[in-house]
Amino acid sequence: MRMVAILHHDIPKLVRWFEEFTGITCLELDDRHPLHRYYAKYHDWSLHIFQKQPDQFDAISGEVIDFASFIKGVQLFQNQIAGRVKKDFVGDLADEVTCYGVFFEIKVLVNFYIVGYEHIKYRDNQVQGKNPDIMFVTPKLRRVYVECTRKRAKPERTIDNEVLIEDLLRSLKDKATEYKDLRVPLIYAVHVPEVINFDKHEVRLKLEERLVRTFQDPCFSNVSYVAFSSYRVPVVEHVSINGSAQFATDLHRLSYKNSFAAPDYRLELRLGPP
């Protein structure tokens, strides 16, 4: 396990680094852009709370911690975000729609880093004419490819389990259809931005029942695992000796192994911290 600590004292430094690295500042973004909202929340906190009352951890909004967590992930993999990859990355961030996908990709990237997988590669993963978002290498030196999907907000998911499950399965089917011919082991990661209680018995039971049928489709034969996640509000995890708070920013997740995967694509993996 590797540690990725988000300390509240480091947040201003992280934001300055991000502005320099991407060239994206609050001034050039539309008010509706997610990054604009992150910047606005950060500046409000920085000006009115951080500089005056640095120990009021409960005054830090979830958006500020989410922003800092995202930047930390980008910083960890900055050497891979270069050249053409960086141009595409910054372009996707600047777009009001595709930026959401980038946020999730970085979250998944950091997850596999924390778990301890080696040779993690972001975006530049050309394989048989496709370009999966992430690749990592298992201890047995097997390359595994990860494709991420972040759904757009839909409030109905929080109150209707059937809507939630249908949306998750639809995303899986779309990915499986697109990547069915790849001769590599795959993981599909699907995220919904709402706060969903994946521990609810009804959700877990119905989702598992539907997945058993879904995995029998031949287009899932190269899929080793699928993972679902939802938003979780960051919480203070630890306060260091110098008075800086460390925040937990893990996603709430639920993962399934595909027992119907073809023998060549069956793997035993840890998909996240315990």
Backbone as numpy.savetxt, mean C-alpha at the origin, in Angstrom:
# Nx Ny Nz CAx CAy CAz Cx Cy Cz
12.52 -9.29 10.59 11.68 -8.09 10.59 12.55 -6.84 10.59
12.20 -5.88 9.76 12.88 -4.59 9.76 11.94 -3.54 10.35
12.51 -2.52 10.94 11.71 -1.45 11.52 11.67 -0.25 10.56
10.50 0.35 10.42 10.35 1.59 9.67 9.59 2.55 10.58
10.32 3.35 11.31 9.71 4.22 12.32 9.33 5.58 11.72
8.13 6.02 12.01 7.70 7.37 11.65 7.67 8.17 12.95
8.66 9.04 13.16 8.75 9.85 14.37 8.23 11.26 14.08
7.42 11.79 14.99 6.78 13.07 14.68 7.80 14.20 14.56
8.94 14.12 15.24 9.96 15.16 15.11 10.60 15.20 13.71
10.52 14.07 13.01 11.17 13.98 11.69 10.26 14.41 10.55
8.99 14.64 10.82 8.05 14.90 9.72 8.40 16.13 8.89
8.75 17.29 9.48 9.11 18.44 8.64 10.27 18.16 7.70
11.26 17.42 8.18 12.41 17.08 7.35 12.00 16.16 6.20
11.10 15.22 6.48 10.61 14.32 5.43 9.86 15.09 4.35
9.02 16.03 4.76 8.23 16.79 3.77 9.15 17.64 2.90
10.16 18.27 3.49 11.11 19.07 2.70 11.84 18.18 1.70
12.23 16.99 2.13 12.92 16.07 1.22 12.01 15.68 0.05
10.74 15.41 0.35 9.79 14.99 -0.68 9.60 16.09 -1.73
9.50 17.33 -1.30 9.35 18.44 -2.23 10.56 18.54 -3.16
11.73 18.36 -2.61 12.95 18.42 -3.43 13.06 17.22 -4.37
12.69 16.05 -3.88 12.84 14.83 -4.68 11.86 14.79 -5.85
10.61 15.18 -5.60 9.59 15.09 -6.65 9.40 16.39 -7.42
9.75 17.52 -6.82 9.47 18.81 -7.44 8.01 19.20 -7.35
7.22 18.44 -6.58 5.79 18.72 -6.42 5.56 19.49 -5.13
4.99 20.68 -5.26 4.68 21.48 -4.08 3.18 21.74 -4.02
2.74 22.21 -2.89 1.31 22.45 -2.68 0.76 23.48 -3.66
1.56 24.48 -4.01 1.09 25.61 -4.81 0.63 25.21 -6.21
1.23 24.15 -6.77 0.91 23.80 -8.15 -0.19 22.75 -8.27
-0.77 22.35 -7.14 -1.79 21.31 -7.15 -3.19 21.90 -6.97
-4.15 21.29 -7.65 -5.55 21.67 -7.48 -6.00 21.37 -6.05
-6.92 22.17 -5.54 -7.41 21.99 -4.17 -7.96 20.59 -3.92
-8.47 19.94 -4.96 -9.08 18.61 -4.80 -8.06 17.49 -4.80
-6.83 17.81 -5.16 -5.81 16.78 -5.27 -5.46 16.22 -3.89
-5.36 14.89 -3.73 -5.03 14.31 -2.42 -3.74 14.86 -1.82
-2.72 15.07 -2.66 -1.47 15.62 -2.14 -1.65 17.04 -1.62
-2.54 17.80 -2.26 -2.82 19.16 -1.79 -3.42 19.09 -0.39
-4.33 18.14 -0.18 -4.96 18.00 1.13 -3.93 17.56 2.18
-3.04 16.66 1.78 -1.97 16.24 2.70 -1.10 17.43 3.08
-0.68 18.21 2.09 0.15 19.39 2.35 -0.57 20.37 3.27
-1.85 20.60 2.99 -2.62 21.56 3.78 -2.70 21.11 5.25
-2.97 19.83 5.46 -3.02 19.31 6.83 -1.66 19.42 7.51
-0.61 19.12 6.75 0.74 19.20 7.30 1.09 20.64 7.69
0.84 21.59 6.79 1.20 22.98 7.08 0.41 23.51 8.27
-0.85 23.14 8.37 -1.66 23.57 9.51 -1.09 23.03 10.82
-0.73 21.76 10.80 -0.13 21.15 12.00 1.23 21.77 12.33
2.04 21.95 11.30 3.39 22.47 11.50 3.39 23.88 12.07
2.50 24.72 11.57 2.48 26.12 11.98 1.81 26.34 13.33
0.74 25.59 13.58 -0.07 25.89 14.76 0.12 24.94 15.95
0.74 23.80 15.70 0.89 22.84 16.79 2.34 22.41 16.99
2.98 21.93 15.94 4.32 21.36 16.08 5.31 22.34 16.68
5.30 23.59 16.20 6.29 24.56 16.67 5.97 25.11 18.06
4.75 24.88 18.53 4.36 25.45 19.82 4.21 24.39 20.91
3.62 23.26 20.54 3.35 22.23 21.54 3.73 20.86 20.97
5.02 20.59 20.84 5.46 19.39 20.15 5.08 18.08 20.81
4.64 18.09 22.06 4.31 16.84 22.73 2.83 16.49 22.67
2.05 17.28 21.94 0.63 16.97 21.79 0.44 16.01 20.63
0.76 14.74 20.88 0.70 13.76 19.81 -0.72 13.57 19.28
-1.71 13.72 20.16 -3.08 13.51 19.72 -3.59 14.62 18.82
-2.81 15.69 18.67 -3.20 16.78 17.79 -2.72 16.57 16.36
-1.97 15.49 16.12 -1.50 15.18 14.77 -2.59 14.39 14.06
-3.07 14.90 12.95 -4.14 14.23 12.23 -3.61 12.98 11.54
-4.53 12.05 11.25 -4.15 10.84 10.53 -3.55 11.16 9.17
-4.05 12.23 8.52 -3.52 12.61 7.20 -2.05 12.98 7.27
-1.64 13.66 8.34 -0.23 14.04 8.48 0.65 12.80 8.62
0.22 11.85 9.44 0.98 10.62 9.62 0.98 9.78 8.34
-0.16 9.70 7.66 -0.22 8.98 6.38 0.76 9.59 5.38
0.79 10.91 5.32 1.69 11.62 4.40 3.14 11.29 4.73
3.49 11.38 6.01 4.86 11.10 6.42 5.23 9.65 6.17
4.30 8.74 6.41 4.55 7.32 6.17 4.80 7.05 4.70
4.00 7.66 3.84 4.19 7.53 2.39 5.57 8.05 1.98
5.93 9.23 2.46 7.22 9.82 2.10 8.37 8.93 2.56
8.25 8.37 3.76 9.29 7.48 4.28 9.49 6.29 3.35
8.39 5.75 2.82 8.49 4.64 1.88 9.19 5.04 0.60
8.84 6.21 0.07 9.49 6.71 -1.13 10.99 6.88 -0.88
11.32 7.41 0.29 12.72 7.64 0.65 13.49 6.32 0.72
12.88 5.29 1.27 13.54 3.99 1.38 13.93 3.44 0.02
13.11 3.71 -1.00 13.33 3.14 -2.33 13.70 4.19 -3.37
14.26 5.30 -2.90 14.57 6.39 -3.81 15.56 6.01 -4.90
16.47 5.08 -4.60 17.47 4.69 -5.60 16.84 3.97 -6.78
15.69 3.34 -6.55 14.99 2.66 -7.65 14.07 3.61 -8.41
13.72 4.72 -7.79 12.83 5.70 -8.44 13.72 6.72 -9.13
14.21 6.34 -10.27 15.17 7.17 -11.02 14.91 7.04 -12.50
15.40 8.01 -13.28 15.27 7.96 -14.73 13.84 7.89 -15.19
13.54 6.94 -16.11 12.18 6.81 -16.64 11.19 6.45 -15.55
11.60 5.60 -14.60 10.71 5.20 -13.51 10.30 6.43 -12.70
11.25 7.31 -12.42 10.93 8.50 -11.64 10.00 9.44 -12.42
10.25 9.57 -13.70 9.38 10.44 -14.52 7.94 9.95 -14.48
7.75 8.63 -14.65 6.41 8.07 -14.60 5.82 8.18 -13.19
6.65 7.93 -12.19 6.22 7.98 -10.80 5.71 9.38 -10.44
6.49 10.40 -10.77 6.09 11.78 -10.47 4.84 12.16 -11.27
4.78 11.70 -12.52 3.60 11.98 -13.34 2.35 11.37 -12.76
2.45 10.13 -12.25 1.31 9.47 -11.63 0.91 10.17 -10.33
1.90 10.66 -9.58 1.61 11.38 -8.35 0.89 12.69 -8.63
1.28 13.36 -9.69 0.71 14.66 -10.01 -0.73 14.55 -10.52
-1.11 13.35 -10.98 -2.46 13.13 -11.48 -3.41 12.86 -10.32
-4.55 13.51 -10.36 -5.50 13.43 -9.24 -6.07 12.03 -9.03
-6.08 11.22 -10.07 -6.66 9.87 -9.97 -5.57 8.83 -9.70
-4.52 8.81 -10.51 -3.51 7.76 -10.40 -2.66 7.87 -9.13
-2.66 9.04 -8.48 -1.86 9.19 -7.26 -2.31 8.21 -6.18
-3.61 7.90 -6.15 -4.10 6.97 -5.14 -3.43 5.59 -5.27
-3.25 5.15 -6.52 -2.58 3.89 -6.75 -1.15 3.91 -6.28
-0.47 5.04 -6.47 0.92 5.18 -6.02 1.01 5.07 -4.51
0.07 5.70 -3.81 0.06 5.63 -2.34 0.01 4.17 -1.89
-0.84 3.38 -2.52 -1.00 1.98 -2.12 0.23 1.16 -2.51
0.77 1.38 -3.69 1.97 0.66 -4.11 3.10 0.83 -3.10
3.30 2.06 -2.64 4.37 2.32 -1.68 4.08 1.63 -0.35
2.83 1.61 0.06 2.46 0.93 1.30 2.77 -0.56 1.20
2.45 -1.18 0.08 2.74 -2.61 -0.12 4.24 -2.84 -0.20
4.93 -1.95 -0.87 6.39 -2.04 -1.00 7.05 -2.06 0.38
6.65 -1.14 1.24 7.21 -1.05 2.59 6.84 -2.29 3.40
5.64 -2.81 3.18 5.22 -4.02 3.89 6.20 -5.18 3.64
6.55 -5.41 2.38 7.46 -6.51 2.07 8.88 -6.22 2.56
9.23 -4.96 2.61 10.52 -4.57 3.19 10.55 -4.90 4.68
9.48 -4.57 5.40 9.40 -4.83 6.84 9.48 -6.34 7.12
8.76 -7.12 6.31 8.75 -8.57 6.50 10.15 -9.15 6.35
10.99 -8.52 5.53 12.37 -8.95 5.41 12.76 -9.56 4.08
11.87 -9.47 3.07 12.23 -10.02 1.76 13.35 -9.20 1.12
14.13 -9.89 0.29 15.30 -9.27 -0.32 15.05 -8.97 -1.79
15.94 -8.12 -2.33 15.93 -7.78 -3.76 14.56 -7.28 -4.21
13.95 -6.44 -3.38 12.65 -5.87 -3.73 12.84 -4.85 -4.84
12.03 -4.95 -5.86 12.15 -4.06 -7.01 10.82 -3.41 -7.30
10.84 -2.10 -7.49 9.60 -1.34 -7.68 9.46 -0.85 -9.11
8.34 -1.20 -9.73 7.89 -0.73 -11.04 8.67 -1.28 -12.23
9.98 -1.24 -12.24 10.74 -1.65 -13.42 10.86 -3.17 -13.44
9.72 -3.84 -13.67 9.66 -5.30 -13.58 9.11 -5.92 -14.87
9.80 -5.74 -15.96 9.35 -6.26 -17.23 9.43 -7.79 -17.25
8.29 -8.43 -17.49 8.27 -9.88 -17.58 7.19 -10.30 -18.57
7.62 -10.92 -19.67 6.71 -11.40 -20.71 5.74 -10.31 -21.19
6.26 -9.12 -21.38 5.46 -8.02 -21.91 4.58 -7.32 -20.89
4.62 -7.74 -19.64 3.86 -7.10 -18.58 4.81 -6.40 -17.62
4.26 -5.55 -16.78 5.09 -4.79 -15.83 4.43 -4.77 -14.45
4.50 -5.87 -13.71 3.91 -5.88 -12.36 4.54 -4.80 -11.48
3.78 -4.35 -10.49 4.21 -3.22 -9.67 5.45 -3.51 -8.84
5.54 -4.72 -8.29 6.59 -5.05 -7.32 7.10 -6.46 -7.57
8.39 -6.64 -7.33 8.98 -7.98 -7.35 9.84 -8.13 -6.11
9.82 -9.32 -5.51 10.76 -9.62 -4.43 11.24 -11.05 -4.58
12.30 -11.39 -3.85 12.90 -12.72 -3.94 12.74 -13.42 -2.60
12.25 -14.65 -2.62 12.04 -15.42 -1.41 13.37 -15.99 -0.91
13.40 -16.48 0.34 14.63 -17.11 0.84 15.10 -18.29 -0.02
14.16 -18.92 -0.75 14.52 -20.02 -1.64 14.85 -19.51 -3.05
15.08 -18.20 -3.15 15.52 -17.55 -4.40 14.48 -17.65 -5.52
13.22 -17.58 -5.13 12.13 -17.57 -6.12 11.64 -16.14 -6.29
11.55 -15.70 -7.51 11.01 -14.37 -7.78 9.49 -14.40 -7.73
8.93 -13.45 -6.98 7.47 -13.35 -6.84 7.06 -11.94 -7.26
5.98 -11.85 -8.02 5.54 -10.56 -8.55 4.21 -10.16 -7.91
4.09 -8.89 -7.61 2.91 -8.36 -6.92 2.25 -7.30 -7.79
0.95 -7.43 -7.95 0.18 -6.43 -8.69 -0.84 -5.82 -7.73
-0.85 -4.48 -7.67 -1.67 -3.75 -6.69 -2.85 -3.04 -7.35
-3.95 -3.00 -6.63 -5.13 -2.26 -7.07 -5.71 -1.51 -5.88
-5.87 -0.21 -6.02 -6.54 0.57 -4.98 -7.88 1.05 -5.51
-8.94 0.65 -4.86 -10.28 1.01 -5.30 -10.57 2.48 -4.97
-11.44 3.07 -5.75 -11.93 4.41 -5.43 -12.94 4.32 -4.29
-13.11 5.41 -3.60 -13.99 5.41 -2.42 -15.42 5.06 -2.81
-16.05 4.27 -1.98 -17.46 3.90 -2.17 -18.04 3.65 -0.77
-18.74 4.62 -0.21 -19.24 4.49 1.16 -20.12 3.26 1.39
-20.76 2.75 0.34 -21.64 1.59 0.50 -20.90 0.37 1.05
-19.59 0.31 0.82 -18.83 -0.86 1.27 -18.85 -1.01 2.79
-18.99 0.10 3.50 -18.93 0.04 4.95 -20.22 -0.50 5.57
-21.30 -0.52 4.80 -22.59 -0.94 5.34 -23.19 -2.14 4.61
-22.61 -2.51 3.49 -23.15 -3.62 2.69 -22.02 -4.59 2.37
-22.00 -5.73 3.04 -20.94 -6.71 2.84 -20.90 -7.24 1.41
-22.07 -7.35 0.80 -22.12 -7.89 -0.56 -21.45 -6.93 -1.54
-21.67 -5.63 -1.35 -21.01 -4.63 -2.21 -19.49 -4.72 -2.04
-19.04 -4.84 -0.80 -17.61 -4.97 -0.51 -17.02 -6.19 -1.20
-17.64 -7.34 -1.00 -17.10 -8.58 -1.55 -17.13 -8.58 -3.07
-18.20 -8.08 -3.66 -18.28 -8.01 -5.12 -17.17 -7.13 -5.69
-16.90 -6.00 -5.05 -15.84 -5.10 -5.52 -14.46 -5.76 -5.43
-14.22 -6.46 -4.33 -12.93 -7.14 -4.16 -12.74 -8.22 -5.22
-13.77 -9.03 -5.42 -13.66 -10.13 -6.38 -13.58 -9.63 -7.81
-14.26 -8.53 -8.10 -14.20 -7.96 -9.45 -12.78 -7.51 -9.78
-12.12 -6.89 -8.79 -10.74 -6.46 -9.02 -9.82 -7.65 -9.24
-10.02 -8.71 -8.48 -9.21 -9.91 -8.67 -9.40 -10.49 -10.06
-10.64 -10.57 -10.50 -10.92 -11.17 -11.82 -10.30 -10.33 -12.92
-10.37 -9.01 -12.80 -9.77 -8.15 -13.81 -8.26 -8.38 -13.90
-7.60 -8.47 -12.74 -6.16 -8.69 -12.73 -5.81 -10.08 -13.28
-6.57 -11.08 -12.86 -6.30 -12.45 -13.30 -6.45 -12.58 -14.81
-7.43 -11.91 -15.36 -7.63 -11.95 -16.81 -6.45 -11.29 -17.53
-5.98 -10.19 -16.97 -4.86 -9.46 -17.59 -3.55 -10.22 -17.51
-3.33 -10.96 -16.41 -2.03 -11.60 -16.16 -2.08 -13.13 -16.26
-3.12 -13.68 -16.85 -3.31 -15.13 -16.85 -2.21 -15.89 -17.58
-1.54 -15.26 -18.52 -0.54 -15.96 -19.32 0.89 -15.85 -18.76
1.06 -15.09 -17.68 2.41 -14.95 -17.11 2.83 -16.25 -16.43
4.04 -16.68 -16.72 4.54 -17.93 -16.14 5.44 -17.62 -14.94
4.88 -16.85 -14.01 5.57 -16.50 -12.76 4.54 -16.51 -11.63
4.98 -16.78 -10.39 4.03 -16.73 -9.26 3.62 -15.30 -8.95
2.32 -15.10 -8.76 1.77 -13.76 -8.57 1.05 -13.63 -7.23
1.05 -12.39 -6.74 0.22 -12.00 -5.60 -0.61 -10.81 -6.05
-1.91 -10.83 -5.79 -2.74 -9.68 -6.07 -3.11 -9.01 -4.74
-2.88 -7.71 -4.66 -3.20 -6.94 -3.46 -4.26 -5.91 -3.82
-5.38 -5.94 -3.11 -6.50 -5.04 -3.38 -6.80 -4.23 -2.12
-6.92 -2.92 -2.27 -7.15 -2.04 -1.12 -8.41 -1.21 -1.32
-9.19 -1.10 -0.25 -10.31 -0.17 -0.24 -10.01 0.93 0.77
-10.32 2.20 0.45 -9.92 3.31 1.32 -10.77 3.50 2.56
-11.90 2.80 2.64 -12.75 2.94 3.82 -12.18 2.13 4.99
-12.66 2.42 6.18 -12.32 1.62 7.36 -13.28 0.42 7.39
-12.74 -0.76 7.13 -13.55 -1.98 7.06 -13.08 -2.95 8.14
-14.01 -3.54 8.83 -13.66 -4.54 9.84 -13.59 -5.91 9.17
-12.39 -6.29 8.71 -12.23 -7.58 8.07 -12.30 -8.75 9.05
-12.35 -8.45 10.35 -12.45 -9.51 11.35 -13.90 -9.97 11.56
-14.85 -9.26 10.97 -16.24 -9.66 11.12 -16.45 -11.06 10.53
-17.06 -11.93 11.30 -17.22 -13.32 10.88 -17.95 -13.43 9.54
-18.99 -12.64 9.38 -19.78 -12.72 8.15 -18.95 -12.36 6.93
-18.12 -11.33 7.03 -17.28 -10.91 5.91 -16.27 -12.00 5.58
-15.57 -12.50 6.59 -14.54 -13.51 6.36 -15.14 -14.79 5.77
-16.27 -15.22 6.30 -16.89 -16.45 5.84 -17.36 -16.34 4.40
-18.10 -15.27 4.09 -18.62 -15.11 2.74 -17.50 -14.90 1.72
-16.48 -14.13 2.11 -15.37 -13.88 1.19 -14.62 -15.18 0.91
-14.39 -15.97 1.93 -13.68 -17.24 1.73 -14.48 -18.19 0.85
-15.79 -18.25 1.08 -16.64 -19.12 0.26 -16.59 -18.72 -1.21
-16.64 -17.43 -1.46 -16.60 -16.95 -2.84 -15.23 -17.15 -3.47
-14.18 -17.01 -2.66 -12.83 -17.18 -3.19 -12.55 -18.62 -3.59
-13.08 -19.57 -2.84 -12.89 -20.98 -3.19 -13.40 -21.24 -4.60
-14.54 -20.68 -4.93 -15.08 -20.84 -6.30 -14.27 -20.04 -7.31
-13.88 -18.83 -6.91 -13.14 -17.95 -7.82 -11.80 -18.55 -8.20
-11.08 -19.12 -7.22 -9.75 -19.65 -7.47 -9.76 -20.85 -8.42
-10.90 -21.49 -8.61 -10.96 -22.64 -9.50 -10.96 -22.24 -10.97
-11.14 -20.95 -11.23 -11.04 -20.46 -12.61 -9.59 -20.61 -13.07
-9.34 -21.18 -14.25 -7.97 -21.39 -14.74 -7.13 -20.12 -14.80
-7.76 -18.95 -14.91 -6.97 -17.72 -14.99 -6.27 -17.38 -13.67
-6.61 -18.10 -12.60 -5.95 -17.90 -11.31 -4.87 -18.95 -11.04
-4.54 -19.76 -12.01 -3.62 -20.86 -11.78 -2.21 -20.40 -11.42
-1.83 -19.18 -11.81 -0.49 -18.66 -11.47 -0.52 -17.73 -10.25
-1.66 -17.66 -9.57 -1.80 -16.77 -8.41 -1.56 -17.55 -7.13
-0.51 -17.18 -6.41 -0.15 -17.86 -5.17 -0.99 -17.39 -3.98
-1.17 -16.06 -3.87 -1.92 -15.47 -2.76 -2.70 -14.26 -3.27
-3.75 -13.92 -2.54 -4.40 -12.62 -2.70 -4.47 -11.98 -1.32
-4.40 -10.67 -1.29 -4.47 -9.94 -0.02 -5.38 -8.75 -0.17
-6.21 -8.53 0.83 -7.13 -7.39 0.85 -6.77 -6.51 2.04
-6.92 -5.21 1.85 -6.64 -4.30 2.97 -7.61 -3.14 2.96
-7.72 -2.52 4.13 -8.55 -1.32 4.27 -7.80 -0.32 5.15
-8.32 0.87 5.22 -7.63 1.93 5.96 -7.72 1.71 7.47
-6.64 2.05 8.15 -6.62 2.03 9.61 -6.02 3.35 10.10
-6.70 4.02 11.00 -6.22 5.30 11.52 -4.90 5.07 12.27
-3.85 5.84 11.97 -2.57 5.68 12.67 -2.71 5.93 14.16
-1.96 5.17 14.95 -1.98 5.34 16.40 -0.55 5.44 16.92
-0.40 6.09 18.09 0.92 6.18 18.72 1.32 4.78 19.21
2.47 4.33 18.76 2.95 2.99 19.11 4.01 3.03 20.20
4.77 4.12 20.23 5.88 4.21 21.18 6.30 5.66 21.30
6.75 6.06 22.49 7.33 7.39 22.69 8.79 7.20 23.09
9.68 7.75 22.29 11.11 7.54 22.51 11.60 8.37 23.69
12.84 8.12 24.08 13.43 8.79 25.23 13.57 10.30 25.03
13.66 10.72 23.76 13.76 12.16 23.48 12.39 12.82 23.28
11.32 12.05 23.53 9.98 12.63 23.49 9.32 12.61 22.14
9.88 11.88 21.18 9.26 11.81 19.85 8.36 10.58 19.77
7.18 10.75 19.22 6.23 9.65 19.10 6.47 8.86 17.82
6.39 7.53 17.96 6.46 6.64 16.80 5.06 6.12 16.53
4.65 6.12 15.26 3.28 5.78 14.91 3.19 4.46 14.16
2.15 3.69 14.44 1.85 2.48 13.70 0.98 2.85 12.51
1.43 2.48 11.32 0.70 2.86 10.10 0.35 1.65 9.24
0.35 0.47 9.84 0.00 -0.74 9.09 -1.44 -0.67 8.58
-1.68 -1.33 7.46 -3.04 -1.45 6.96 -3.74 -2.62 7.65
-5.06 -2.53 7.74 -5.85 -3.67 8.21 -5.97 -4.61 7.02
-5.52 -5.85 7.16 -5.44 -6.71 5.99 -5.99 -8.11 6.26
-6.26 -8.80 5.16 -6.78 -10.16 5.20 -6.21 -10.85 3.96
-5.53 -11.98 4.15 -4.89 -12.64 3.00 -5.32 -14.10 2.90
-5.28 -14.62 1.68 -5.69 -16.00 1.40 -4.68 -16.66 0.46
-4.36 -17.90 0.77 -3.53 -18.70 -0.12 -4.43 -19.41 -1.12
-3.98 -19.47 -2.37 -4.75 -20.14 -3.41 -4.37 -21.62 -3.45
-5.20 -22.46 -2.89 -4.91 -23.90 -2.86 -5.11 -24.56 -4.22
-5.68 -23.80 -5.18 -5.89 -24.33 -6.53 -4.80 -23.88 -7.50
-3.79 -23.18 -7.01 -2.71 -22.73 -7.89 -1.99 -23.93 -8.49
-1.49 -23.77 -9.71 -0.73 -24.85 -10.35 0.52 -25.14 -9.51
0.99 -26.38 -9.48 2.14 -26.75 -8.63 3.34 -25.83 -8.77
3.64 -25.36 -9.96 4.81 -24.51 -10.17 4.69 -23.15 -9.48
3.48 -22.76 -9.09 3.27 -21.42 -8.55 2.82 -21.42 -7.08
2.87 -22.59 -6.45 2.50 -22.67 -5.04 3.69 -22.29 -4.17
3.45 -21.36 -3.24 4.52 -20.86 -2.38 4.04 -20.80 -0.93
4.99 -20.81 -0.01 4.71 -20.57 1.40 5.33 -19.23 1.75
4.50 -18.21 1.96 4.99 -16.85 2.16 4.42 -16.22 3.42
5.16 -15.28 3.96 4.63 -14.37 4.97 4.30 -13.07 4.27
3.04 -12.67 4.33 2.63 -11.47 3.60 2.67 -10.21 4.45
2.91 -10.34 5.76 2.93 -9.15 6.58 3.42 -9.45 7.97
3.66 -8.40 8.75 4.07 -8.59 10.15 3.00 -9.34 10.92
3.37 -10.06 11.99 2.39 -10.80 12.77 1.40 -9.87 13.45
